[in-house]
Amino acid sequence: QVQLVESGGGSVQTGGSQILSCAPSRTTVSTNHMGWFRQAPGKEREGVAAFYSDGSTAYADSVKGRFSISQGSAKNTIYLQMNSLKPEDTAIYYCAAGRTPGWAPLVPANYQYWGQGTQVTVSS
């Protein structure tokens, strides 16, 4: 079974930037989409950004224009570049991968493999 590993979390000041990375740990399988989700205390998990195998990307309205998802040279490796961070971006960020016939990019149910999460804290 695939295990995803996130890295790059930490604390940052409002307006700052941070980069998260995600890659399979021990198992490599074919997936057609990967994405980032986040969950703040007392809130539901929400889709943040996603990357499809054909290069298509999708973003939540709350992060569009500030965050950017990209694919690394290593297969199934993705990054999340976060700019102009706000306190409301504070959450645990999860990397996920999936293989589905179509693409509803920001829906958690469409992802089968998940990382443990990494904390991002934005101080005001």
XYZ file of C-alpha atoms in Angstrom, residues 13-109:
97
model
C 4.489 35.271 9.549
C 1.501 36.770 7.789
C 2.459 37.616 4.229
C 5.256 35.078 4.177
C 5.803 32.034 2.005
C 6.229 28.329 2.546
C 6.757 25.287 0.331
C 5.327 21.858 1.040
C 6.438 18.690 -0.705
C 4.889 15.250 -1.005
C 6.158 11.930 -2.336
C 5.511 8.209 -1.942
C 7.589 6.590 0.783
C 7.925 2.862 0.086
C 5.423 1.936 -2.585
C 5.031 3.370 -6.049
C 1.761 2.901 -7.896
C 0.152 4.582 -10.844
C -2.159 7.419 -9.888
C -3.797 9.978 -12.120
C -4.168 12.818 -9.662
C -2.580 14.205 -6.524
C -3.729 16.987 -4.297
C -3.423 18.985 -1.123
C -6.113 19.213 1.523
C -6.207 21.013 4.835
C -8.113 20.875 8.077
C -8.232 23.579 10.719
C -9.439 22.987 14.297
C -13.218 22.709 14.372
C -13.446 22.805 10.592
C -14.127 20.222 7.899
C -11.370 19.008 5.640
C -11.236 21.073 2.475
C -9.551 20.659 -0.862
C -6.822 23.203 -1.518
C -5.156 22.302 -4.802
C -4.891 19.337 -7.143
C -2.772 18.187 -10.060
C -3.937 15.800 -12.785
C -1.728 13.578 -14.929
C -2.409 15.646 -18.048
C -1.101 18.752 -16.304
C -4.450 20.205 -15.314
C -4.645 21.955 -11.960
C -7.442 23.095 -9.695
C -7.547 25.451 -6.726
C -9.956 26.397 -4.004
C -11.190 29.968 -4.351
C -9.677 30.805 -0.979
C -6.127 30.127 -2.198
C -6.306 30.866 -5.911
C -3.686 33.394 -6.887
C -1.674 32.751 -3.738
C -0.931 29.019 -3.833
C 0.560 27.004 -6.673
C 0.754 23.234 -7.074
C 3.459 21.730 -9.247
C 4.977 18.403 -10.199
C 8.609 17.598 -9.528
C 11.012 15.730 -11.766
C 10.538 12.613 -9.640
C 7.434 10.648 -10.511
C 4.431 11.284 -8.266
C 6.207 14.077 -6.410
C 4.267 17.302 -5.944
C 4.840 20.638 -4.271
C 2.624 23.330 -2.870
C 4.051 26.833 -3.050
C 2.189 29.034 -0.594
C 2.569 32.800 -0.856
C 0.934 35.756 0.880
C -0.017 33.530 3.777
C -2.828 34.572 6.100
C -3.710 33.420 9.625
C -6.748 31.638 8.193
C -4.379 29.389 6.244
C -3.335 27.812 9.542
C -4.196 24.112 9.366
C -2.844 20.624 9.050
C -2.070 20.081 5.397
C -2.481 16.626 3.883
C -1.121 15.242 0.654
C -3.278 12.734 -1.196
C -3.171 10.633 -4.359
C -5.863 8.796 -6.246
C -6.880 6.936 -9.337
C -10.416 7.467 -10.574
C -12.110 7.324 -13.995
C -12.747 11.050 -13.991
C -11.644 14.034 -11.981
C -13.474 15.881 -9.252
C -10.207 17.377 -8.061
C -11.046 18.781 -4.633
C -13.251 15.960 -3.354
C -11.552 13.863 -0.636
C -13.490 10.702 -1.541
